[in-house]
PDB file of C-alpha atoms in Angstrom:
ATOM      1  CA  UNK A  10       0.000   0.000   0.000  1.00 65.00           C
ATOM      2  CA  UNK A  11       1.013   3.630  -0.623  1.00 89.00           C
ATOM      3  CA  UNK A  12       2.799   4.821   2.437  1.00 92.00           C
ATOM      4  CA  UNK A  13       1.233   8.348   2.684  1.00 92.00           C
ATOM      5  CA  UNK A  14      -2.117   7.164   1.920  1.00 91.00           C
ATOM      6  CA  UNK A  15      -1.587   4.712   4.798  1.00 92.00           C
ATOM      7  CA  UNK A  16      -0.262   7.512   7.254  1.00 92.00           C
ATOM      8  CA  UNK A  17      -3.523   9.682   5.874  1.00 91.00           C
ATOM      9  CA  UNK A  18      -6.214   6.810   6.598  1.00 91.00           C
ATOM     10  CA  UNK A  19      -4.344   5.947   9.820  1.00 94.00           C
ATOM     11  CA  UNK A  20      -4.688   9.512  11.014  1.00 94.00           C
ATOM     12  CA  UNK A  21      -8.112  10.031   9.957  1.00 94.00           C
ATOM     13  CA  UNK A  22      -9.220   7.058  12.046  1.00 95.00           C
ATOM     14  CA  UNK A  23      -7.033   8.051  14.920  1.00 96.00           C
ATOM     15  CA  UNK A  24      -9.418  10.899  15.310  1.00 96.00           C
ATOM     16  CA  UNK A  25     -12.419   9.346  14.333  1.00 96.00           C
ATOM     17  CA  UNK A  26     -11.899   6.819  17.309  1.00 97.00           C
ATOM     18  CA  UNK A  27     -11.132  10.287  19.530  1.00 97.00           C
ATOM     19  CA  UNK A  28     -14.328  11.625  18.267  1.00 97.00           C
ATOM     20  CA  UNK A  29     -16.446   8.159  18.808  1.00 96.00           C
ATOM     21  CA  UNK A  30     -15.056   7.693  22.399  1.00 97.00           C
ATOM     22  CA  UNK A  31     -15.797  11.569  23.455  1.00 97.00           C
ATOM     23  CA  UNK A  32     -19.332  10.922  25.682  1.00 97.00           C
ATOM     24  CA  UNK A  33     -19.049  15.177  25.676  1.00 97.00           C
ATOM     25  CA  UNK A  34     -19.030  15.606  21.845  1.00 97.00           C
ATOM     26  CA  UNK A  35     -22.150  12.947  21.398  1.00 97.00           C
ATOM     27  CA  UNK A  36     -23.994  14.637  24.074  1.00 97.00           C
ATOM     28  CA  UNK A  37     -23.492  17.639  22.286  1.00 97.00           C
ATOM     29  CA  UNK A  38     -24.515  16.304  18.879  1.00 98.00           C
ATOM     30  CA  UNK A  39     -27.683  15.067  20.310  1.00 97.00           C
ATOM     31  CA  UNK A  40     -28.698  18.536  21.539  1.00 98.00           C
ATOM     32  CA  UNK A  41     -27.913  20.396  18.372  1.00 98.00           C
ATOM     33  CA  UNK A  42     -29.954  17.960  16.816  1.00 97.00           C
ATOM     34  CA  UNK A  43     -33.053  18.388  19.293  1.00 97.00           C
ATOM     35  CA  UNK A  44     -32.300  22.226  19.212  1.00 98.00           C
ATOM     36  CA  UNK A  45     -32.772  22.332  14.589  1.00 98.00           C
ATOM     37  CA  UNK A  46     -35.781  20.012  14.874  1.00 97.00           C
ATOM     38  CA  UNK A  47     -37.545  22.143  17.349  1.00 97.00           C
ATOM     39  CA  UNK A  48     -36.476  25.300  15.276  1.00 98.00           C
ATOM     40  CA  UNK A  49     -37.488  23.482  11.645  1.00 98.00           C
ATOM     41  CA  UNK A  50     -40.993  22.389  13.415  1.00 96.00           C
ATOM     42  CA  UNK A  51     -41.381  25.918  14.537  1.00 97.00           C
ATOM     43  CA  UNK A  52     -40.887  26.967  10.324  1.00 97.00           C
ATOM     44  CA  UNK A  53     -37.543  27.790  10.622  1.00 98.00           C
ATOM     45  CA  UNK A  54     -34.770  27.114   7.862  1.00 98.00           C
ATOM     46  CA  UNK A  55     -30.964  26.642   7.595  1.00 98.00           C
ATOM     47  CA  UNK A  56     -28.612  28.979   6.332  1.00 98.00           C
ATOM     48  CA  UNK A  57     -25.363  27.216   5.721  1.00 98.00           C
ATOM     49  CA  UNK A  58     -21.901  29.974   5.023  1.00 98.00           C
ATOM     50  CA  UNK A  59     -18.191  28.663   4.319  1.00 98.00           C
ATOM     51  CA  UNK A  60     -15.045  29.375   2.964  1.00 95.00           C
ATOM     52  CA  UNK A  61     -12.746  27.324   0.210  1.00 95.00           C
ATOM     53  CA  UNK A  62     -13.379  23.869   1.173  1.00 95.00           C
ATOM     54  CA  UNK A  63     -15.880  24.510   3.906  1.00 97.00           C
ATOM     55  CA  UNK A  64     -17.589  26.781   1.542  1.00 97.00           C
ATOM     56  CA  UNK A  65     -18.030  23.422  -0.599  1.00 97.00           C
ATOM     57  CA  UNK A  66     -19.470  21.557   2.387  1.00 97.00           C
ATOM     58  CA  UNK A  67     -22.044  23.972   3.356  1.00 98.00           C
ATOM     59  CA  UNK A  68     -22.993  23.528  -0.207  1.00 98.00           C
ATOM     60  CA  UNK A  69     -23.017  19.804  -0.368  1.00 98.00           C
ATOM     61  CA  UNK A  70     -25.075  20.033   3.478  1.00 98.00           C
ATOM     62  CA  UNK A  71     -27.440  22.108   1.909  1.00 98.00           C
ATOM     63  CA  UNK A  72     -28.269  19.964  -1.337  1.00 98.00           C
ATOM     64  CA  UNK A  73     -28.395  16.937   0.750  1.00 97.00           C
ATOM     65  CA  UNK A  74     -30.980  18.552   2.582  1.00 98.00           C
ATOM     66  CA  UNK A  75     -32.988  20.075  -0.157  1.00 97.00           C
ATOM     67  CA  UNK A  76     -32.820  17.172  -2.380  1.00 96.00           C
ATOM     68  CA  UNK A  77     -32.576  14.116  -0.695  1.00 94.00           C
ATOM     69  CA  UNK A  78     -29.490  12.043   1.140  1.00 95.00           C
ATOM     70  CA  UNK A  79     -30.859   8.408   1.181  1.00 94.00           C
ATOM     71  CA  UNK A  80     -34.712   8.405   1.116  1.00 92.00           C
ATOM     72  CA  UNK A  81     -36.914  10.247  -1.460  1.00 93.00           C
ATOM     73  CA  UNK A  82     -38.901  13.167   1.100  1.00 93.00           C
ATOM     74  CA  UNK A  83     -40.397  16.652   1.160  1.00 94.00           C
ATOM     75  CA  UNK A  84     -36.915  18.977   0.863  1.00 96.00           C
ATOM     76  CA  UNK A  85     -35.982  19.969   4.431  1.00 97.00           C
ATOM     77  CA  UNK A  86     -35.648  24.293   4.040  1.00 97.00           C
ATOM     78  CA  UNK A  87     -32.163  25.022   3.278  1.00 98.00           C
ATOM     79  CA  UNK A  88     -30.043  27.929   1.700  1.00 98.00           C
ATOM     80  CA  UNK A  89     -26.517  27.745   1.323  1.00 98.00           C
ATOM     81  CA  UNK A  90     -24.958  31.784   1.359  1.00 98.00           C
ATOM     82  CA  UNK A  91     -22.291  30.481  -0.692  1.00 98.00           C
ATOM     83  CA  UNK A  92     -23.563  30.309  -4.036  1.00 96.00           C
ATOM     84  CA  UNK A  93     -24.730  33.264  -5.637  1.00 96.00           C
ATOM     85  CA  UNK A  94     -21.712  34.535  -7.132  1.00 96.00           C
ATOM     86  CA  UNK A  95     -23.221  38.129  -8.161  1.00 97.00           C
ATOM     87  CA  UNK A  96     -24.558  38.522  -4.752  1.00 97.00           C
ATOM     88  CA  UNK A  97     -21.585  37.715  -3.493  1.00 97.00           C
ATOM     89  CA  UNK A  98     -19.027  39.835  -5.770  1.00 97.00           C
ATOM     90  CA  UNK A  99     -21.586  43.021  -5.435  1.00 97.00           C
ATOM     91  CA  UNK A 100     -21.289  42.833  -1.636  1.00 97.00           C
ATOM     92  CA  UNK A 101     -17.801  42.488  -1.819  1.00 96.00           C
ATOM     93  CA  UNK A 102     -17.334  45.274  -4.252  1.00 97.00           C
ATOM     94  CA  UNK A 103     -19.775  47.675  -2.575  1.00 97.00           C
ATOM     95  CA  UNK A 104     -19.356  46.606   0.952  1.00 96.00           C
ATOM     96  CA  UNK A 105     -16.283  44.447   1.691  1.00 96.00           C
ATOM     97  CA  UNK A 106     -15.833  40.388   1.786  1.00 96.00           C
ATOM     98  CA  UNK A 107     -16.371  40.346   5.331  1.00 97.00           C
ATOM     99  CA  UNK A 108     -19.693  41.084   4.898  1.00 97.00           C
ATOM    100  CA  UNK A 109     -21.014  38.417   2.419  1.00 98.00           C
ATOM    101  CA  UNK A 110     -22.959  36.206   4.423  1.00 98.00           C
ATOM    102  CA  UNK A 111     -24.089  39.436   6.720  1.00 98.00           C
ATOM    103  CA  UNK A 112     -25.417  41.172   4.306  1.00 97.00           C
ATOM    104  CA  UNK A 113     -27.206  37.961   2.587  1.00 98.00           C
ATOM    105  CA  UNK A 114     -28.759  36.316   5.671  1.00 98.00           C
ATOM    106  CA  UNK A 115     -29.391  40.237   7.166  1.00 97.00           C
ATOM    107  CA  UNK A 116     -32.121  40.106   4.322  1.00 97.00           C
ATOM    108  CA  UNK A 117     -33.250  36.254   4.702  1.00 97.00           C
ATOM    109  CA  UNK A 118     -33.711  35.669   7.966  1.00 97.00           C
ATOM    110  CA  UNK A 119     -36.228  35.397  10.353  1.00 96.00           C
ATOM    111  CA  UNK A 120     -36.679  34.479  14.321  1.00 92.00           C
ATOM    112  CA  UNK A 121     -36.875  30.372  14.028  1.00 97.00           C
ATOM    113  CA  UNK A 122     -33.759  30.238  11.557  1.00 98.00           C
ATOM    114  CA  UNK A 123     -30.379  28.247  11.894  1.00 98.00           C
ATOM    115  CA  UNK A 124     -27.101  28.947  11.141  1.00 98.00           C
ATOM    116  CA  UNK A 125     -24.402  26.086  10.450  1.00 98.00           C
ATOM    117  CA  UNK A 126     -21.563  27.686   9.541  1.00 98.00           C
ATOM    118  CA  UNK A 127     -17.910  25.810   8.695  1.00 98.00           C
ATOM    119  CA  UNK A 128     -14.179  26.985   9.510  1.00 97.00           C
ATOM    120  CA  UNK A 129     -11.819  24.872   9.747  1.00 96.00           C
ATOM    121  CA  UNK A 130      -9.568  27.434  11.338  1.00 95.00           C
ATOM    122  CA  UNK A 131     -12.000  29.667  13.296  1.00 95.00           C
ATOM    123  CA  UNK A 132     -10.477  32.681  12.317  1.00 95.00           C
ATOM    124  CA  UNK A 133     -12.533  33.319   8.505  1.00 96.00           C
ATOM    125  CA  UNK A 134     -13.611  37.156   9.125  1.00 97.00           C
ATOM    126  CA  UNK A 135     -16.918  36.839   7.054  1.00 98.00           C
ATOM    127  CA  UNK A 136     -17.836  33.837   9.241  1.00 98.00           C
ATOM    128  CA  UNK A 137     -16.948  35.877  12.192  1.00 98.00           C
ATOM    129  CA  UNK A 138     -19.418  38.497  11.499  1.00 98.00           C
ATOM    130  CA  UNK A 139     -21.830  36.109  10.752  1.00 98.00           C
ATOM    131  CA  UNK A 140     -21.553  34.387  14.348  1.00 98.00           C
ATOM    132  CA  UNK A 141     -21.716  37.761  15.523  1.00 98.00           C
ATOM    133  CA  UNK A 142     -25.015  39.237  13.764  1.00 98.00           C
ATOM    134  CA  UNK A 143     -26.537  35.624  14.411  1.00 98.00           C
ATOM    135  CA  UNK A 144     -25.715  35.573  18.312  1.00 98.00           C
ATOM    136  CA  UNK A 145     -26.936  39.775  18.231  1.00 98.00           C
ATOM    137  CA  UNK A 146     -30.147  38.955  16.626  1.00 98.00           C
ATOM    138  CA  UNK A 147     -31.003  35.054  18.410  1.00 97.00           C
ATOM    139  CA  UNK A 148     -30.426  32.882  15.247  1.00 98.00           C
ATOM    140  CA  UNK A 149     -29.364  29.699  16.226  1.00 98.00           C
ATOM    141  CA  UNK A 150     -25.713  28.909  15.009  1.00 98.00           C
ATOM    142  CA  UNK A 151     -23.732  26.008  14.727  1.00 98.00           C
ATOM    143  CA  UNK A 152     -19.845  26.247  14.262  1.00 98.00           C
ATOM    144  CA  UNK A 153     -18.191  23.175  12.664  1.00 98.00           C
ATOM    145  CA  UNK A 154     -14.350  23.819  13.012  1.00 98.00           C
ATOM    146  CA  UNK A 155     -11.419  22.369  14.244  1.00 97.00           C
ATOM    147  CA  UNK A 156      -9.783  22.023  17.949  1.00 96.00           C
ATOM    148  CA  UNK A 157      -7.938  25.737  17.758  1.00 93.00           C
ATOM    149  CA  UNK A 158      -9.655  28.238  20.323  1.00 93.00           C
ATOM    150  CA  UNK A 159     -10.772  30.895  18.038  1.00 94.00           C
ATOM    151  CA  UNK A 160     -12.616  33.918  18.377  1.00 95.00           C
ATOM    152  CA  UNK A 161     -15.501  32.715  16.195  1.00 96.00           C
ATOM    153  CA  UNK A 162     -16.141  30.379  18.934  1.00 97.00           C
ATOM    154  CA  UNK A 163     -17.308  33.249  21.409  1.00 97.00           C
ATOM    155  CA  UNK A 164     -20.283  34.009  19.187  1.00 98.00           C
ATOM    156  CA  UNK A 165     -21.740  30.111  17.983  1.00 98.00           C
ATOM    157  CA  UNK A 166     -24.151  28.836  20.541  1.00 98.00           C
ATOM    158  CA  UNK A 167     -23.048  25.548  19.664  1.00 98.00           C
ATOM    159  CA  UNK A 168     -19.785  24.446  17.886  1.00 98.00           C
ATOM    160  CA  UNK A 169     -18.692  20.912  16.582  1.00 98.00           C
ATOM    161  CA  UNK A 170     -14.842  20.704  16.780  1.00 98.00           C
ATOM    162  CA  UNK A 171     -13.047  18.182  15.428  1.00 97.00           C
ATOM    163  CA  UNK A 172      -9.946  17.555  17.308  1.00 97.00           C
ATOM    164  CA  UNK A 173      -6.959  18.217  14.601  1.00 96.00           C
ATOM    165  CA  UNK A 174      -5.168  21.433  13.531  1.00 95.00           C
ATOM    166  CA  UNK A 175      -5.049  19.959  10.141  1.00 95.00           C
ATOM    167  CA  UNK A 176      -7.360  21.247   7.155  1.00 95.00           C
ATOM    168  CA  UNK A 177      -8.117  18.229   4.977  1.00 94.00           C
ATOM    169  CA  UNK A 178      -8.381  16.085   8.039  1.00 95.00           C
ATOM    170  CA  UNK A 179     -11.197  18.371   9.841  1.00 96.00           C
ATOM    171  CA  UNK A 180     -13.090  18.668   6.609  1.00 96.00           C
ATOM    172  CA  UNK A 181     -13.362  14.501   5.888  1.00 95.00           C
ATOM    173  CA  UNK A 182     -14.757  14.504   9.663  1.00 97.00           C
ATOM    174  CA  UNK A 183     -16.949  17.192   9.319  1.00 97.00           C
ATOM    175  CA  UNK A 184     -18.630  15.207   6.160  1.00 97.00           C
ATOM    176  CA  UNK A 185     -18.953  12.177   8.402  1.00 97.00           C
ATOM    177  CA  UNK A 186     -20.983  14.477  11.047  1.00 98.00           C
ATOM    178  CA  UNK A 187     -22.919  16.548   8.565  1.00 98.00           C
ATOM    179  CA  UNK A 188     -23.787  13.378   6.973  1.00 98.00           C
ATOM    180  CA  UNK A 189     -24.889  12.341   9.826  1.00 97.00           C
ATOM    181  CA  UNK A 190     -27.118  15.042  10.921  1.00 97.00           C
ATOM    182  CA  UNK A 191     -28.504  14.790   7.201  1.00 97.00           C
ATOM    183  CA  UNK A 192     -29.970  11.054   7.791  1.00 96.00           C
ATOM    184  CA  UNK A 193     -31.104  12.191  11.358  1.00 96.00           C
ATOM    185  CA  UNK A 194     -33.274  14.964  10.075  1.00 96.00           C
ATOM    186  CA  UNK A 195     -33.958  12.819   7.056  1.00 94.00           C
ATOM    187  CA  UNK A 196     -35.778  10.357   9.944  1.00 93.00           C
ATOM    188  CA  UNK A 197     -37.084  12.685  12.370  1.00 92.00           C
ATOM    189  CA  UNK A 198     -38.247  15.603  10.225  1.00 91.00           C
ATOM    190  CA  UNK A 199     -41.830  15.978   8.999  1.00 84.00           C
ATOM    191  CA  UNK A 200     -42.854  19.035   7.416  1.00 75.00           C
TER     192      UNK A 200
END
């Protein structure tokens, strides 16, 4: 077998087991999950904001959810900030990058609404802001990220951190968890 694919599968199920045997992180999973299904019942949606890679999974969380992820269903209310790219460059242009999810989910929102946002590092300024307008006006938010204490972490009600400092290796766990949460709503949720 390739050596550095064996030291990359070895290390991604070195923290898979971390994140299996953590009693804390499951306990934690279980009440972000109760917390969206309350919010969803109430006629909330989810607003999903990344960057680079991350921006990619909260795109891929959000078609999962508005399409379907194993069983054919009613779409589960979902908009990823990340897609429209004249939105996005106007904002930019007119406002500054730090303010393209702001701006977007400033005109979206309302009170039942959920935020899952994804940073590997913590530190992405536009996610940032977002944490902050969603903790300033009570929009549930959910950070996925890594183990690094970051400031975005201050402003999330709830975060999901994988424990690595390593990029690639936080994103293939997040997809396990988001995945996760996908077939749990998928079961649970009836619009």
């Amino acid at each position: 077998m390739n050596k550095l694919l064996k030291k990359n599968l070895q290390q991604t199920i070195s923290i898979k087991e971390k994140i299996l045997k953590n009693d804390s992180f499951h306990n934690n999973f279980d009440e972000i999950i109760k917390k969206i299904l309350f919010k969803l019942n109430l006629g909330g949606k989810i607003f999903t904001a990344g960057n680079g890679g991350s921006a990619a999974d909260s795109q891929h969380l959000s078609a999962e959810l508005i399409s379907k992820f194993k069983k054919n269903r009613d779409p589960i209310p979902c908009i990823a900030l990340t897609t429209d790219t004249s939105i996005i460059t106007s904002i930019s242009n007119d406002f500054s990058y730090k303010n393209i999810f702001v701006r977007q989910i400033k005109g979206l929102y309302s009170k039942n609404d959920i935020l899952i946002a994804f940073s590997t590092s913590g530190n992405s300024k536009n996610i940032i802001e977002l944490l902050k307008f969603t903790k300033k006006n009570k929009i549930f938010s959910i950070l996925f990220t890594g183990s690094k204490n970051s400031e975005s972490l201050k402003y999330c009600d709830f975060s999901i951190r994988v424990p690595s400092n390593v990029t690639p290796l936080i994103q293939e766990c997040h997809m396990t968890i988001y995945h996760t949460l996908c077939e749990f709503l998928e079961l649970s949720y009836k619009k």
